[in-house]
């Protein structure tokens, strides 16, 4: 779990002040990640939470279109597309919310890393995500391609520090009990014994 000093350092690296409510996402900028829906949802979040900021780490074929959308007045100055970064783990503690807007997903390593860092997660209920994220307990699940519901979840979590703390703590506990390397090895061993 990141220490307060990690959070201060990450925010300083990114030029963010303590008042910013930061949503963070890491992914290839590809249609399957549905960043257009995230930007529409974040526009609504920013209207409700003026200190909200969105940081997106990654690169890909949709970058130019996303930069164009992020430059419009409702998002200007509030969205940063950071490109590929080798220091994602050092930046993650700056986040108040980790967000995943994919329309298709396996077991997302970035969601697990956010949960391990005790950062609350708002994600679409795509693919394996509901197996990782318990809606209302370790984060919030929303339907895919529904920027209205995604906005509602971001606003609710962004405006409630106690919910962020609770989701973060429970998410970290879930990773520690269900997604460790030791557990994975033990489950594979059990499977081999059964076979």
Tab-separated table of C-alpha atoms in Angstrom, residues 11 16 19-25 33-56 66-67 69-81 94-101 122 124 142 145-159 164:
chain	number	residue	atom	x	y	z
A	11	UNK	CA	1.233	14.282	-7.300
A	16	UNK	CA	-1.361	17.996	-9.115
A	19	UNK	CA	-7.452	19.394	-3.828
A	20	UNK	CA	-7.583	17.499	-7.132
A	21	UNK	CA	-9.827	14.428	-7.232
A	22	UNK	CA	-7.829	12.238	-9.587
A	23	UNK	CA	-9.240	9.479	-11.794
A	24	UNK	CA	-6.507	7.317	-13.308
A	25	UNK	CA	-6.552	4.794	-16.141
A	33	UNK	CA	-11.004	0.169	-24.066
A	34	UNK	CA	-13.843	2.597	-24.922
A	35	UNK	CA	-12.097	5.784	-23.840
A	36	UNK	CA	-14.705	7.926	-25.665
A	37	UNK	CA	-17.294	6.771	-23.089
A	38	UNK	CA	-14.827	7.509	-20.285
A	39	UNK	CA	-14.284	11.057	-21.581
A	40	UNK	CA	-18.044	11.661	-21.798
A	41	UNK	CA	-18.485	10.322	-18.260
A	42	UNK	CA	-15.591	12.406	-17.009
A	43	UNK	CA	-17.125	15.526	-18.563
A	44	UNK	CA	-20.149	14.965	-16.314
A	45	UNK	CA	-17.906	14.264	-13.342
A	46	UNK	CA	-15.986	17.484	-13.906
A	47	UNK	CA	-19.248	19.464	-14.003
A	48	UNK	CA	-20.174	17.997	-10.599
A	49	UNK	CA	-16.650	17.914	-9.100
A	50	UNK	CA	-14.758	20.901	-10.558
A	51	UNK	CA	-11.444	19.775	-9.021
A	52	UNK	CA	-11.620	16.433	-10.881
A	53	UNK	CA	-8.702	15.467	-13.093
A	54	UNK	CA	-8.347	12.476	-15.406
A	55	UNK	CA	-4.957	10.925	-16.163
A	56	UNK	CA	-4.653	8.331	-18.916
A	66	UNK	CA	-8.931	11.389	-27.658
A	67	UNK	CA	-6.622	14.425	-27.589
A	69	UNK	CA	-11.986	15.421	-27.528
A	70	UNK	CA	-9.990	16.296	-24.409
A	71	UNK	CA	-9.266	19.762	-25.829
A	72	UNK	CA	-12.955	20.751	-25.978
A	73	UNK	CA	-14.064	23.335	-23.388
A	74	UNK	CA	-15.800	20.894	-21.040
A	75	UNK	CA	-12.557	18.936	-20.573
A	76	UNK	CA	-9.808	21.424	-21.421
A	77	UNK	CA	-7.081	21.405	-18.788
A	78	UNK	CA	-8.640	18.529	-16.838
A	79	UNK	CA	-7.497	15.534	-18.913
A	80	UNK	CA	-3.880	14.493	-19.397
A	81	UNK	CA	-2.910	11.804	-21.875
A	94	UNK	CA	-1.588	10.038	-7.080
A	95	UNK	CA	-4.982	8.489	-7.883
A	96	UNK	CA	-8.182	8.768	-5.875
A	97	UNK	CA	-10.038	6.424	-8.247
A	98	UNK	CA	-8.856	3.879	-10.794
A	99	UNK	CA	-11.217	3.636	-13.762
A	100	UNK	CA	-11.544	1.001	-16.473
A	101	UNK	CA	-14.060	1.554	-19.290
A	122	UNK	CA	-14.826	1.991	-10.930
A	124	UNK	CA	-17.317	-1.716	-16.565
A	142	UNK	CA	-21.231	-0.322	-14.322
A	145	UNK	CA	-20.823	1.573	-23.078
A	146	UNK	CA	-22.982	3.449	-20.588
A	147	UNK	CA	-21.258	6.746	-19.935
A	148	UNK	CA	-24.184	7.979	-17.832
A	149	UNK	CA	-23.819	5.162	-15.291
A	150	UNK	CA	-20.031	5.491	-15.411
A	151	UNK	CA	-20.395	9.213	-14.653
A	152	UNK	CA	-22.738	8.512	-11.727
A	153	UNK	CA	-20.247	6.061	-10.229
A	154	UNK	CA	-17.282	8.404	-10.699
A	155	UNK	CA	-19.188	11.302	-9.133
A	156	UNK	CA	-20.399	9.212	-6.180
A	157	UNK	CA	-16.972	7.756	-5.418
A	158	UNK	CA	-15.177	11.017	-6.164
A	159	UNK	CA	-17.372	12.966	-3.741
A	164	UNK	CA	-12.926	5.654	-1.394
